[in-house]
mmCIF file of C-alpha atoms in Angstrom:
data_model
loop_
_atom_site.group_PDB
_atom_site.id
_atom_site.type_symbol
_atom_site.label_atom_id
_atom_site.label_comp_id
_atom_site.label_asym_id
_atom_site.label_seq_id
_atom_site.Cartn_x
_atom_site.Cartn_y
_atom_site.Cartn_z
ATOM 1 C CA MET A 1 78.030 0.308 -60.920
ATOM 2 C CA ASP A 2 75.573 2.751 -62.251
ATOM 3 C CA TYR A 3 72.874 2.311 -59.996
ATOM 4 C CA ASP A 4 71.604 -0.433 -57.428
ATOM 5 C CA ILE A 5 68.145 -0.868 -58.319
ATOM 6 C CA LEU A 6 66.964 -0.035 -61.902
ATOM 7 C CA ILE A 7 63.038 0.088 -62.597
ATOM 8 C CA ILE A 8 62.218 -0.132 -66.016
ATOM 9 C CA GLY A 9 58.513 1.114 -66.659
ATOM 10 C CA GLY A 10 57.633 4.899 -64.623
ATOM 11 C CA GLY A 11 54.022 4.235 -64.661
ATOM 12 C CA MET A 12 52.236 4.172 -61.378
ATOM 13 C CA VAL A 13 53.351 0.863 -59.809
ATOM 14 C CA GLY A 14 57.043 1.633 -61.079
ATOM 15 C CA ALA A 15 56.677 5.339 -59.846
ATOM 16 C CA SER A 16 55.321 4.452 -56.343
ATOM 17 C CA LEU A 17 58.396 1.487 -55.898
ATOM 18 C CA ALA A 18 60.861 4.849 -56.360
ATOM 19 C CA HIS A 19 58.594 6.742 -53.742
ATOM 20 C CA ALA A 20 58.826 3.373 -51.143
ATOM 21 C CA LEU A 21 62.415 3.135 -51.505
ATOM 22 C CA LYS A 22 63.249 6.766 -50.577
ATOM 23 C CA GLU A 23 64.630 6.407 -47.253
ATOM 24 C CA VAL A 24 66.776 3.590 -48.320
ATOM 25 C CA PRO A 25 70.252 3.837 -49.034
ATOM 26 C CA LEU A 26 70.130 2.590 -52.699
ATOM 27 C CA ARG A 27 70.632 4.476 -55.820
ATOM 28 C CA ILE A 28 68.044 3.989 -58.531
ATOM 29 C CA GLY A 29 66.965 4.488 -61.869
ATOM 30 C CA LEU A 30 63.636 4.780 -63.481
ATOM 31 C CA VAL A 31 63.289 4.194 -67.117
ATOM 32 C CA GLU A 32 60.212 5.354 -69.019
ATOM 33 C CA ALA A 33 59.729 5.460 -72.639
ATOM 34 C CA VAL A 34 56.926 8.200 -72.601
ATOM 35 C CA PRO A 35 58.125 11.760 -72.769
ATOM 36 C CA LEU A 36 56.930 13.653 -69.730
ATOM 37 C CA ALA A 37 55.863 16.459 -71.669
ATOM 38 C CA GLY A 38 53.192 14.612 -73.513
ATOM 39 C CA GLY A 39 51.818 14.210 -69.746
ATOM 40 C CA PRO A 40 53.176 11.281 -67.408
ATOM 41 C CA PRO A 41 53.415 7.807 -68.444
ATOM 42 C CA GLY A 42 50.566 5.714 -68.916
ATOM 43 C CA LEU A 43 48.160 8.103 -67.456
ATOM 44 C CA ASP A 44 44.624 8.670 -68.517
ATOM 45 C CA THR A 45 41.245 9.303 -67.320
ATOM 46 C CA ARG A 46 40.677 5.694 -66.604
ATOM 47 C CA ALA A 47 38.948 5.405 -62.994
ATOM 48 C CA ILE A 48 41.279 3.618 -60.564
ATOM 49 C CA ALA A 49 39.678 1.961 -57.414
ATOM 50 C CA LEU A 50 42.192 2.361 -54.596
ATOM 51 C CA ALA A 51 41.789 0.350 -51.585
ATOM 52 C CA GLN A 52 41.716 1.375 -48.092
ATOM 53 C CA GLY A 53 45.298 -0.228 -47.558
ATOM 54 C CA SER A 54 46.360 1.694 -50.647
ATOM 55 C CA LYS A 55 45.795 4.850 -49.004
ATOM 56 C CA ARG A 56 47.566 3.782 -46.485
ATOM 57 C CA ILE A 57 51.051 2.650 -48.710
ATOM 58 C CA LEU A 58 50.534 5.869 -50.419
ATOM 59 C CA GLY A 59 50.199 7.774 -47.487
ATOM 60 C CA ALA A 60 53.317 6.160 -45.834
ATOM 61 C CA MET A 61 55.377 6.918 -48.835
ATOM 62 C CA GLY A 62 54.659 10.469 -48.603
ATOM 63 C CA VAL A 63 52.289 11.036 -51.964
ATOM 64 C CA TRP A 64 48.476 10.603 -50.470
ATOM 65 C CA ASP A 65 48.381 14.449 -49.669
ATOM 66 C CA ALA A 66 49.214 15.421 -53.418
ATOM 67 C CA VAL A 67 47.255 12.548 -54.815
ATOM 68 C CA GLU A 68 44.174 13.667 -52.710
ATOM 69 C CA ALA A 69 44.508 17.526 -53.172
ATOM 70 C CA LEU A 70 44.543 16.906 -57.040
ATOM 71 C CA GLY A 71 40.598 14.877 -56.482
ATOM 72 C CA VAL A 72 39.684 11.141 -55.226
ATOM 73 C CA SER A 73 36.433 10.226 -54.720
ATOM 74 C CA PRO A 74 35.558 8.618 -51.315
ATOM 75 C CA ILE A 75 33.834 5.083 -51.304
ATOM 76 C CA ARG A 76 31.511 5.310 -48.436
ATOM 77 C CA GLN A 77 29.340 2.181 -49.086
ATOM 78 C CA ILE A 78 29.493 -0.714 -51.982
ATOM 79 C CA HIS A 79 26.194 -2.225 -53.206
ATOM 80 C CA ILE A 80 26.466 -5.545 -54.634
ATOM 81 C CA SER A 81 23.262 -7.300 -56.580
ATOM 82 C CA ASP A 82 22.927 -9.816 -59.551
ATOM 83 C CA LYS A 83 20.372 -8.679 -62.177
ATOM 84 C CA GLY A 84 17.316 -10.183 -62.625
ATOM 85 C CA HIS A 85 17.568 -11.885 -58.914
ATOM 86 C CA PHE A 86 16.931 -11.481 -55.357
ATOM 87 C CA GLY A 87 20.515 -11.097 -53.538
ATOM 88 C CA THR A 88 21.838 -8.234 -52.448
ATOM 89 C CA THR A 89 24.625 -7.252 -50.072
ATOM 90 C CA ARG A 90 26.196 -3.839 -48.644
ATOM 91 C CA LEU A 91 29.286 -2.746 -47.032
ATOM 92 C CA SER A 92 29.716 0.023 -45.348
ATOM 93 C CA ALA A 93 32.719 2.255 -44.102
ATOM 94 C CA SER A 94 30.860 3.133 -40.798
ATOM 95 C CA GLU A 95 30.453 -0.448 -40.087
ATOM 96 C CA GLU A 96 34.200 -1.140 -40.571
ATOM 97 C CA GLY A 97 35.193 1.749 -38.660
ATOM 98 C CA VAL A 98 37.028 3.921 -41.641
ATOM 99 C CA GLU A 99 36.671 6.891 -43.277
ATOM 100 C CA ALA A 100 35.842 5.193 -46.361
ATOM 101 C CA LEU A 101 36.374 1.730 -47.758
ATOM 102 C CA GLY A 102 38.225 3.035 -50.633
ATOM 103 C CA TYR A 103 38.834 5.902 -52.980
ATOM 104 C CA VAL A 104 38.426 6.392 -56.550
ATOM 105 C CA ALA A 105 40.883 8.272 -58.412
ATOM 106 C CA GLU A 106 41.636 8.598 -61.993
ATOM 107 C CA ALA A 107 44.944 7.245 -63.181
ATOM 108 C CA GLY A 108 46.269 10.791 -64.546
ATOM 109 C CA VAL A 109 45.744 11.985 -60.985
ATOM 110 C CA ILE A 110 47.624 8.984 -59.258
ATOM 111 C CA GLY A 111 50.331 9.719 -61.782
ATOM 112 C CA ARG A 112 50.877 13.519 -60.930
ATOM 113 C CA GLY A 113 50.750 12.816 -57.507
ATOM 114 C CA LEU A 114 53.571 10.521 -58.003
ATOM 115 C CA MET A 115 55.586 12.380 -60.477
ATOM 116 C CA GLU A 116 55.424 15.817 -58.777
ATOM 117 C CA SER A 117 57.080 14.720 -56.112
ATOM 118 C CA PHE A 118 59.357 12.846 -57.430
ATOM 119 C CA ASP A 119 62.343 15.544 -57.579
ATOM 120 C CA SER A 120 62.555 15.410 -53.824
ATOM 121 C CA LEU A 121 63.521 11.846 -53.985
ATOM 122 C CA HIS A 122 67.330 13.053 -54.463
ATOM 123 C CA HIS A 123 68.545 9.181 -54.606
ATOM 124 C CA ALA A 124 66.524 8.733 -57.820
ATOM 125 C CA GLU A 125 67.339 9.633 -61.282
ATOM 126 C CA LEU A 126 64.205 9.809 -63.957
ATOM 127 C CA ILE A 127 65.543 8.655 -67.309
ATOM 128 C CA CYS A 128 63.205 9.916 -69.960
ATOM 129 C CA PRO A 129 62.565 9.244 -72.285
ATOM 130 C CA ALA A 130 64.368 6.081 -72.664
ATOM 131 C CA THR A 131 63.526 2.640 -74.690
ATOM 132 C CA PHE A 132 64.536 -0.858 -72.984
ATOM 133 C CA ARG A 133 66.530 -2.236 -75.845
ATOM 134 C CA GLU A 134 68.807 -5.405 -74.298
ATOM 135 C CA LEU A 135 69.492 -7.369 -71.345
ATOM 136 C CA GLU A 136 72.501 -9.236 -69.638
ATOM 137 C CA PHE A 137 72.854 -10.777 -66.578
ATOM 138 C CA ALA A 138 76.328 -11.692 -64.932
ATOM 139 C CA ASP A 139 76.846 -13.084 -61.497
ATOM 140 C CA ASP A 140 77.059 -9.688 -59.439
ATOM 141 C CA HIS A 141 75.231 -7.336 -61.698
ATOM 142 C CA ALA A 142 72.859 -6.701 -64.879
ATOM 143 C CA ARG A 143 73.351 -4.944 -67.872
ATOM 144 C CA VAL A 144 70.530 -3.053 -69.769
ATOM 145 C CA GLU A 145 70.759 -0.938 -72.709
ATOM 146 C CA VAL A 146 68.888 1.797 -73.493
ATOM 147 C CA GLU A 147 68.076 3.709 -76.246
ATOM 148 C CA GLU A 148 67.828 8.047 -75.389
ATOM 149 C CA GLU A 149 67.460 10.113 -78.906
ATOM 150 C CA GLY A 150 68.733 7.695 -80.842
ATOM 151 C CA ARG A 151 71.420 7.071 -78.935
ATOM 152 C CA ARG A 152 72.357 3.575 -77.116
ATOM 153 C CA ARG A 153 73.665 3.590 -73.350
ATOM 154 C CA THR A 154 74.394 0.977 -71.403
ATOM 155 C CA LEU A 155 73.419 0.682 -67.691
ATOM 156 C CA THR A 156 74.779 -1.366 -64.991
ATOM 157 C CA CYS A 157 72.557 -2.163 -61.942
ATOM 158 C CA LYS A 158 72.733 -4.832 -59.287
ATOM 159 C CA LEU A 159 68.922 -5.894 -59.587
ATOM 160 C CA VAL A 160 66.134 -4.890 -62.606
ATOM 161 C CA VAL A 161 62.526 -4.474 -61.890
ATOM 162 C CA ALA A 162 60.651 -4.943 -64.401
ATOM 163 C CA ALA A 163 57.315 -2.668 -63.944
ATOM 164 C CA ASP A 164 56.866 -2.455 -67.740
ATOM 165 C CA GLY A 165 53.314 -3.489 -67.855
ATOM 166 C CA GLY A 166 51.059 -6.502 -69.475
ATOM 167 C CA ARG A 167 52.725 -6.721 -72.584
ATOM 168 C CA SER A 168 56.063 -7.089 -70.674
ATOM 169 C CA GLU A 169 59.256 -6.897 -73.153
ATOM 170 C CA ILE A 170 61.450 -7.918 -70.381
ATOM 171 C CA ARG A 171 59.320 -10.862 -69.916
ATOM 172 C CA GLU A 172 59.842 -11.826 -73.151
ATOM 173 C CA ARG A 173 63.041 -11.259 -73.538
ATOM 174 C CA VAL A 174 64.111 -13.506 -70.434
ATOM 175 C CA GLY A 175 61.387 -16.168 -71.572
ATOM 176 C CA ALA A 176 59.555 -16.077 -68.268
ATOM 177 C CA GLY A 177 56.774 -18.763 -68.327
ATOM 178 C CA LEU A 178 53.195 -16.942 -68.194
ATOM 179 C CA LEU A 179 49.843 -18.466 -67.426
ATOM 180 C CA LYS A 180 47.182 -16.971 -69.216
ATOM 181 C CA LEU A 181 43.473 -17.193 -69.228
ATOM 182 C CA GLY A 182 40.654 -15.521 -71.387
ATOM 183 C CA TYR A 183 36.995 -14.707 -70.187
ATOM 184 C CA GLY A 184 35.470 -14.034 -73.891
ATOM 185 C CA GLN A 185 34.770 -10.655 -72.205
ATOM 186 C CA THR A 186 35.492 -7.108 -72.936
ATOM 187 C CA ALA A 187 35.183 -4.159 -70.199
ATOM 188 C CA ILE A 188 33.537 -0.949 -71.964
ATOM 189 C CA ILE A 189 34.698 2.099 -69.959
ATOM 190 C CA ALA A 190 33.067 5.500 -69.701
ATOM 191 C CA HIS A 191 32.182 8.369 -67.766
ATOM 192 C CA VAL A 192 28.669 8.467 -66.930
ATOM 193 C CA VAL A 193 26.347 11.427 -65.295
ATOM 194 C CA THR A 194 22.837 10.718 -63.525
ATOM 195 C CA ASP A 195 20.150 12.955 -62.434
ATOM 196 C CA ARG A 196 20.998 12.761 -58.663
ATOM 197 C CA SER A 197 24.410 12.682 -56.187
ATOM 198 C CA HIS A 198 26.163 9.351 -56.068
ATOM 199 C CA GLY A 199 26.711 9.900 -52.220
ATOM 200 C CA GLY A 200 29.903 8.361 -52.205
ATOM 201 C CA THR A 201 28.227 4.856 -52.939
ATOM 202 C CA ALA A 202 29.824 2.268 -55.597
ATOM 203 C CA TYR A 203 27.694 -0.611 -57.395
ATOM 204 C CA GLU A 204 29.026 -3.927 -58.404
ATOM 205 C CA ARG A 205 26.234 -5.659 -60.461
ATOM 206 C CA PHE A 206 26.459 -8.632 -61.749
ATOM 207 C CA THR A 207 24.882 -9.631 -65.126
ATOM 208 C CA ASP A 208 24.839 -12.726 -67.846
ATOM 209 C CA SER A 209 27.321 -10.963 -69.700
ATOM 210 C CA GLY A 210 30.043 -10.263 -66.764
ATOM 211 C CA PRO A 211 29.725 -7.837 -64.315
ATOM 212 C CA MET A 212 29.089 -3.929 -64.302
ATOM 213 C CA ALA A 213 30.774 -1.461 -61.939
ATOM 214 C CA LEU A 214 29.336 2.015 -61.277
ATOM 215 C CA LEU A 215 32.455 4.053 -59.027
ATOM 216 C CA PRO A 216 31.537 7.711 -57.843
ATOM 217 C CA ASN A 217 33.961 10.146 -59.366
ATOM 218 C CA THR A 218 33.530 13.535 -58.894
ATOM 219 C CA ALA A 219 35.806 15.382 -61.668
ATOM 220 C CA PRO A 220 38.347 17.869 -59.652
ATOM 221 C CA GLU A 221 37.324 21.624 -59.502
ATOM 222 C CA GLY A 222 38.365 22.885 -63.114
ATOM 223 C CA THR A 223 38.788 20.146 -65.120
ATOM 224 C CA GLU A 224 36.624 18.313 -67.866
ATOM 225 C CA GLY A 225 33.269 17.403 -66.271
ATOM 226 C CA SER A 226 33.638 18.992 -62.720
ATOM 227 C CA GLU A 227 30.734 21.065 -63.539
ATOM 228 C CA GLN A 228 28.570 17.585 -63.293
ATOM 229 C CA GLY A 229 29.752 17.431 -59.887
ATOM 230 C CA ASP A 230 29.166 14.375 -57.536
ATOM 231 C CA ARG A 231 26.670 13.154 -60.446
ATOM 232 C CA ARG A 232 29.540 11.911 -62.630
ATOM 233 C CA TRP A 233 30.361 8.378 -62.579
ATOM 234 C CA SER A 234 33.222 6.100 -63.821
ATOM 235 C CA LEU A 235 31.516 3.151 -65.637
ATOM 236 C CA VAL A 236 32.904 -0.131 -66.360
ATOM 237 C CA TRP A 237 30.474 -2.595 -68.128
ATOM 238 C CA THR A 238 31.691 -6.135 -69.129
ATOM 239 C CA VAL A 239 30.268 -7.756 -72.557
ATOM 240 C CA ARG A 240 30.644 -10.658 -74.299
ATOM 241 C CA ASP A 241 33.472 -9.975 -76.894
ATOM 242 C CA GLU A 242 31.068 -10.803 -79.624
ATOM 243 C CA GLN A 243 29.109 -7.794 -78.362
ATOM 244 C CA VAL A 244 31.989 -5.066 -78.409
ATOM 245 C CA ASP A 245 31.589 -3.869 -81.565
ATOM 246 C CA GLU A 246 27.662 -3.223 -81.560
ATOM 247 C CA VAL A 247 28.064 -1.632 -78.273
ATOM 248 C CA LEU A 248 30.667 0.797 -79.275
ATOM 249 C CA GLN A 249 28.704 1.728 -82.565
ATOM 250 C CA TRP A 250 25.638 2.940 -80.423
ATOM 251 C CA ASP A 251 24.876 6.191 -80.329
ATOM 252 C CA ASP A 252 24.936 8.255 -76.614
ATOM 253 C CA ALA A 253 20.850 7.965 -76.558
ATOM 254 C CA THR A 254 20.825 3.954 -77.406
ATOM 255 C CA PHE A 255 23.924 3.635 -74.908
ATOM 256 C CA LEU A 256 22.130 5.152 -72.113
ATOM 257 C CA GLN A 257 18.920 3.539 -72.927
ATOM 258 C CA ARG A 258 20.485 0.230 -73.164
ATOM 259 C CA LEU A 259 22.424 1.198 -69.769
ATOM 260 C CA GLN A 260 19.332 1.891 -67.867
ATOM 261 C CA VAL A 261 17.889 -1.445 -68.662
ATOM 262 C CA ARG A 262 20.947 -3.358 -67.486
ATOM 263 C CA PHE A 263 21.460 -1.483 -64.401
ATOM 264 C CA GLY A 264 18.128 -0.091 -62.815
ATOM 265 C CA ARG A 265 17.469 3.221 -61.295
ATOM 266 C CA ARG A 266 19.377 2.653 -58.015
ATOM 267 C CA ALA A 267 22.087 5.067 -59.069
ATOM 268 C CA GLY A 268 19.161 7.276 -60.709
ATOM 269 C CA THR A 269 18.420 8.306 -64.218
ATOM 270 C CA PHE A 270 21.324 8.074 -66.458
ATOM 271 C CA ARG A 271 21.705 11.688 -68.035
ATOM 272 C CA GLY A 272 24.865 11.928 -69.845
ATOM 273 C CA VAL A 273 28.113 9.846 -71.455
ATOM 274 C CA GLY A 274 31.284 10.386 -72.441
ATOM 275 C CA PRO A 275 33.328 8.628 -75.023
ATOM 276 C CA ARG A 276 33.824 4.821 -74.861
ATOM 277 C CA CYS A 277 36.749 2.657 -75.178
ATOM 278 C CA ALA A 278 37.326 -1.011 -74.911
ATOM 279 C CA TYR A 279 39.573 -3.282 -72.979
ATOM 280 C CA PRO A 280 39.807 -7.000 -73.328
ATOM 281 C CA LEU A 281 39.824 -8.855 -69.909
ATOM 282 C CA GLY A 282 42.045 -12.312 -69.226
ATOM 283 C CA LEU A 283 43.938 -13.559 -66.265
ATOM 284 C CA GLN A 284 47.708 -13.990 -66.036
ATOM 285 C CA PHE A 285 50.528 -13.928 -64.356
ATOM 286 C CA VAL A 286 54.154 -14.754 -64.516
ATOM 287 C CA ARG A 287 55.071 -18.473 -62.963
ATOM 288 C CA ASP A 288 58.009 -17.072 -61.481
ATOM 289 C CA PRO A 289 57.980 -13.386 -60.318
ATOM 290 C CA VAL A 290 61.855 -13.164 -59.637
ATOM 291 C CA ARG A 291 65.114 -15.042 -60.667
ATOM 292 C CA ARG A 292 68.922 -13.701 -59.816
ATOM 293 C CA ARG A 293 68.963 -10.079 -60.707
ATOM 294 C CA LEU A 294 65.488 -9.315 -61.858
ATOM 295 C CA ALA A 295 61.818 -9.078 -60.185
ATOM 296 C CA PHE A 296 58.412 -8.183 -61.746
ATOM 297 C CA ILE A 297 55.921 -6.077 -60.540
ATOM 298 C CA GLY A 298 52.578 -4.727 -61.437
ATOM 299 C CA ASN A 299 50.949 -5.774 -64.983
ATOM 300 C CA ALA A 300 54.108 -7.544 -65.699
ATOM 301 C CA ALA A 301 53.557 -9.884 -63.090
ATOM 302 C CA HIS A 302 49.986 -10.067 -62.927
ATOM 303 C CA ILE A 303 46.710 -9.049 -64.714
ATOM 304 C CA VAL A 304 43.532 -9.850 -63.223
ATOM 305 C CA HIS A 305 39.441 -9.376 -63.837
ATOM 306 C CA PRO A 306 39.026 -5.858 -62.823
ATOM 307 C CA VAL A 307 35.682 -7.307 -60.673
ATOM 308 C CA ALA A 308 36.328 -5.809 -57.602
ATOM 309 C CA GLY A 309 38.823 -3.281 -58.624
ATOM 310 C CA GLN A 310 42.119 -5.081 -57.412
ATOM 311 C CA GLY A 311 44.532 -4.612 -60.244
ATOM 312 C CA PHE A 312 46.566 -1.629 -59.326
ATOM 313 C CA ASN A 313 46.262 -2.488 -55.950
ATOM 314 C CA LEU A 314 47.579 -5.824 -56.004
ATOM 315 C CA GLY A 315 50.558 -4.166 -58.035
ATOM 316 C CA LEU A 316 50.876 -1.151 -55.233
ATOM 317 C CA ARG A 317 51.481 -4.282 -52.443
ATOM 318 C CA ASP A 318 54.243 -5.783 -54.859
ATOM 319 C CA ALA A 319 55.863 -2.457 -54.271
ATOM 320 C CA ALA A 320 55.614 -2.032 -50.844
ATOM 321 C CA VAL A 321 56.654 -5.557 -50.142
ATOM 322 C CA LEU A 322 59.895 -5.531 -52.631
ATOM 323 C CA ALA A 323 60.628 -1.994 -51.214
ATOM 324 C CA GLU A 324 60.654 -3.720 -47.821
ATOM 325 C CA VAL A 325 62.784 -6.842 -48.576
ATOM 326 C CA LEU A 326 65.272 -4.531 -50.338
ATOM 327 C CA ALA A 327 64.978 -2.607 -47.147
ATOM 328 C CA ASP A 328 65.934 -5.535 -44.886
ATOM 329 C CA ALA A 329 68.587 -6.796 -47.111
ATOM 330 C CA VAL A 330 70.559 -3.309 -47.055
ATOM 331 C CA HIS A 331 70.009 -3.757 -43.330
ATOM 332 C CA ARG A 332 71.862 -6.832 -43.056
ATOM 333 C CA GLY A 333 74.462 -5.388 -45.639
ATOM 334 C CA SER A 334 73.417 -8.411 -48.244
ATOM 335 C CA ASP A 335 73.231 -7.770 -52.273
ATOM 336 C CA PRO A 336 69.813 -6.685 -52.821
ATOM 337 C CA GLY A 337 70.005 -8.349 -56.168
ATOM 338 C CA THR A 338 70.494 -12.072 -55.027
ATOM 339 C CA LEU A 339 68.299 -14.827 -55.869
ATOM 340 C CA LYS A 340 68.040 -15.784 -51.963
ATOM 341 C CA ASN A 341 66.845 -12.130 -51.141
ATOM 342 C CA LEU A 342 64.181 -12.092 -54.307
ATOM 343 C CA ARG A 343 62.751 -14.961 -52.899
ATOM 344 C CA GLY A 344 61.835 -13.666 -50.024
ATOM 345 C CA TYR A 345 59.649 -11.092 -51.945
ATOM 346 C CA ALA A 346 58.412 -14.031 -54.031
ATOM 347 C CA ARG A 347 57.182 -16.011 -51.105
ATOM 348 C CA TRP A 348 55.648 -13.326 -49.379
ATOM 349 C CA ARG A 349 53.624 -12.048 -52.544
ATOM 350 C CA ARG A 350 52.376 -15.609 -53.392
ATOM 351 C CA PRO A 351 49.412 -15.906 -51.018
ATOM 352 C CA ASP A 352 48.338 -12.401 -51.891
ATOM 353 C CA TYR A 353 48.377 -13.386 -55.566
ATOM 354 C CA LEU A 354 46.458 -16.764 -55.114
ATOM 355 C CA ARG A 355 43.700 -14.899 -53.063
ATOM 356 C CA VAL A 356 42.853 -12.472 -55.347
ATOM 357 C CA MET A 357 43.218 -14.211 -58.230
ATOM 358 C CA ALA A 358 40.848 -16.760 -56.853
ATOM 359 C CA MET A 359 38.553 -14.222 -55.595
ATOM 360 C CA THR A 360 38.292 -12.158 -59.106
ATOM 361 C CA ASP A 361 38.242 -15.109 -61.502
ATOM 362 C CA GLY A 362 35.778 -17.083 -59.140
ATOM 363 C CA LEU A 363 33.280 -13.968 -58.966
ATOM 364 C CA ALA A 364 33.615 -13.768 -62.891
ATOM 365 C CA ARG A 365 32.696 -17.330 -63.573
ATOM 366 C CA THR A 366 30.336 -17.820 -60.886
ATOM 367 C CA PHE A 367 28.433 -14.594 -61.620
ATOM 368 C CA SER A 368 28.361 -14.980 -65.391
ATOM 369 C CA ASN A 369 26.475 -18.629 -65.446
ATOM 370 C CA ASP A 370 23.256 -18.817 -66.253
ATOM 371 C CA PHE A 371 22.906 -22.685 -64.848
ATOM 372 C CA LEU A 372 20.248 -22.806 -62.295
ATOM 373 C CA PRO A 373 21.445 -24.547 -59.147
ATOM 374 C CA ALA A 374 24.357 -21.895 -59.755
ATOM 375 C CA VAL A 375 22.273 -18.615 -59.696
ATOM 376 C CA VAL A 376 20.553 -19.980 -56.630
ATOM 377 C CA ALA A 377 23.664 -20.820 -54.630
ATOM 378 C CA ARG A 378 24.974 -17.584 -55.827
ATOM 379 C CA ASN A 379 22.060 -15.112 -54.345
ATOM 380 C CA LEU A 380 21.713 -17.255 -51.326
ATOM 381 C CA GLY A 381 25.408 -16.563 -50.669
ATOM 382 C CA LEU A 382 24.519 -12.708 -51.306
ATOM 383 C CA ILE A 383 21.559 -12.604 -48.704
ATOM 384 C CA ALA A 384 23.827 -14.548 -46.284
ATOM 385 C CA MET A 385 26.629 -12.061 -46.816
ATOM 386 C CA GLU A 386 23.909 -9.417 -45.838
ATOM 387 C CA MET A 387 22.750 -10.940 -42.906
ATOM 388 C CA LEU A 388 25.761 -12.184 -41.321
ATOM 389 C CA PRO A 389 28.205 -9.374 -40.183
ATOM 390 C CA PRO A 390 31.211 -11.796 -39.377
ATOM 391 C CA ALA A 391 31.044 -12.451 -43.548
ATOM 392 C CA ARG A 392 30.558 -9.100 -44.800
ATOM 393 C CA HIS A 393 33.585 -8.105 -42.203
ATOM 394 C CA LEU A 394 35.751 -10.315 -44.027
ATOM 395 C CA LEU A 395 34.530 -9.211 -47.706
ATOM 396 C CA ALA A 396 35.256 -5.605 -46.619
ATOM 397 C CA ARG A 397 38.714 -6.463 -45.356
ATOM 398 C CA GLN A 398 39.694 -8.088 -48.793
ATOM 399 C CA ALA A 399 38.109 -5.217 -50.683
ATOM 400 C CA MET A 400 40.160 -2.807 -48.676
ATOM 401 C CA GLY A 401 43.315 -4.620 -49.118
ATOM 402 C CA LEU A 402 43.614 -5.629 -45.245
ATOM 403 C CA THR A 403 44.109 -9.089 -45.229
ATOM 404 C CA GLY A 404 47.248 -11.494 -44.721
ATOM 405 C CA ARG A 405 50.867 -10.499 -44.155
ATOM 406 C CA LEU A 406 50.974 -6.502 -44.432
ATOM 407 C CA PRO A 407 54.202 -5.067 -45.251
ATOM 408 C CA ARG A 408 55.350 -1.868 -42.959
ATOM 409 C CA LEU A 409 53.833 0.718 -45.801
ATOM 410 C CA ALA A 410 50.447 -0.763 -45.569
ATOM 411 C CA ARG A 411 50.776 -0.401 -41.571
ATOM 412 C CA GLY A 412 51.510 3.195 -41.590
ATOM 413 C CA LEU A 413 55.443 2.139 -40.645
ATOM 414 C CA PRO A 414 58.948 3.425 -42.470
ATOM 415 C CA VAL A 415 60.300 1.006 -44.878
ATOM 416 C CA TYR A 416 63.877 1.498 -43.575
#
C-alpha cells in the first residue's frame, strides 16, 4: 500500500486536511495538478472571510501564526443593512468577548501559510505537478492513476479524499448525485479604496440585485496595494446575470460612481478600484459525501452563496471533522476507509451543511425579494436583531462558526 490517505487536490482545503492529520500515524499523499513554481495551487488575491472558529482550527493545526504573519485583517464589527429601507443591525467582537469576529485573508496568503510549513509534515508527500486520471475501488483499497510529466503512475491507498473543487472530476467519475440550484446572480469581485480607514468593520448590504459585501483588507507590507493602508477593502458585488456584461464594461470612474450610489457613504467615498472579475453563483452539494474508500470535502462536497462568507469555513470544518474521524479509527485499530467509519463523518457534517445552506440560501432569496410584505418582515427582523442581544448573539455565533458539534481542532484540542 503506497498511502493510507490520498488527497486529490492541494488547494486550501486539501492542504488543510494534510495538516490536520499531522499527529496521526497515517501515510498521506497530496496530489496537485498546478506546479508550485507558478504559485501555490488555486490561490489568488480573492478575499477569504475566516470565521473565528476557522482561526482556532488553523491555530490548532500550527498554521495560524504563518498565515497571520503573511497578513490578515481582523473583523471587529459587522454592519448589516437593507438598501432603501430602515432595518440595520450590528455585530461586535467586544460584545461577544473575542478579539475579532473573524479575519480577512487573501487566498494566496492562506495557501502560502499552508504550503510553507508542508515540509514539516514528515508523514506526508506532495505529488506535484500530477493530474488525476483514473480511479478504481477494491474491497480493501483504492487504486488511483495519476499522470506526472507525461508518464502514468498507479497509487494505492486505503482512502481517497476528493478535494478537487466545485468541478470535481472525481465526483463526475464516480457518478455522485449532485443537487444544484441557481440564483441568476453573479458576484463581481474587486479591491476598492476609500478616503477613510475601514476600522476593522465589515459591511453586508442587501440590494434588489443581491447582497454586497465590503471587507476590510489591508494589504501586507511590501505587496501590491500596501500603500493604501487601512483604506483598502475587498468588494463582492452581486448583480443579476443579465447585468454582468454591462458592469464589467464600465470604466473605473463609472464603476465607482455606481458603487457609491448602491452602497452609500457608510464606508466613506470610494476613490479607487482594481481589476474586476466575475463568478457565477449557485448552491450545490453532493447528496452523499462518502462511499466505500471515498470521501468528499470542500467545494467538491458543497458550494454555497457567498452571503455571510461561509464557503471556505465550511470546507475547513470538513477537514477538521474528517481528520478527527480518521484519528479515532486509527486509535481503535480500524481501517479508516471503511464505509462504517466514513458514515460517521457524513452524519457529523450533515447538520452543519443544512444549517449553512438554509442560512445562505434564505438570505440570498429573502433579501432579493421586492414583495412588500417580505420587505417589511425582513426589516423588522433586522430591527429586532439590533434590539435583542440574545438574537444578535446567536447570529454572531453562527457567523463565527461556533455553533453545533465542534471538532477538537475548533476547540483548540489535538486531533490525536
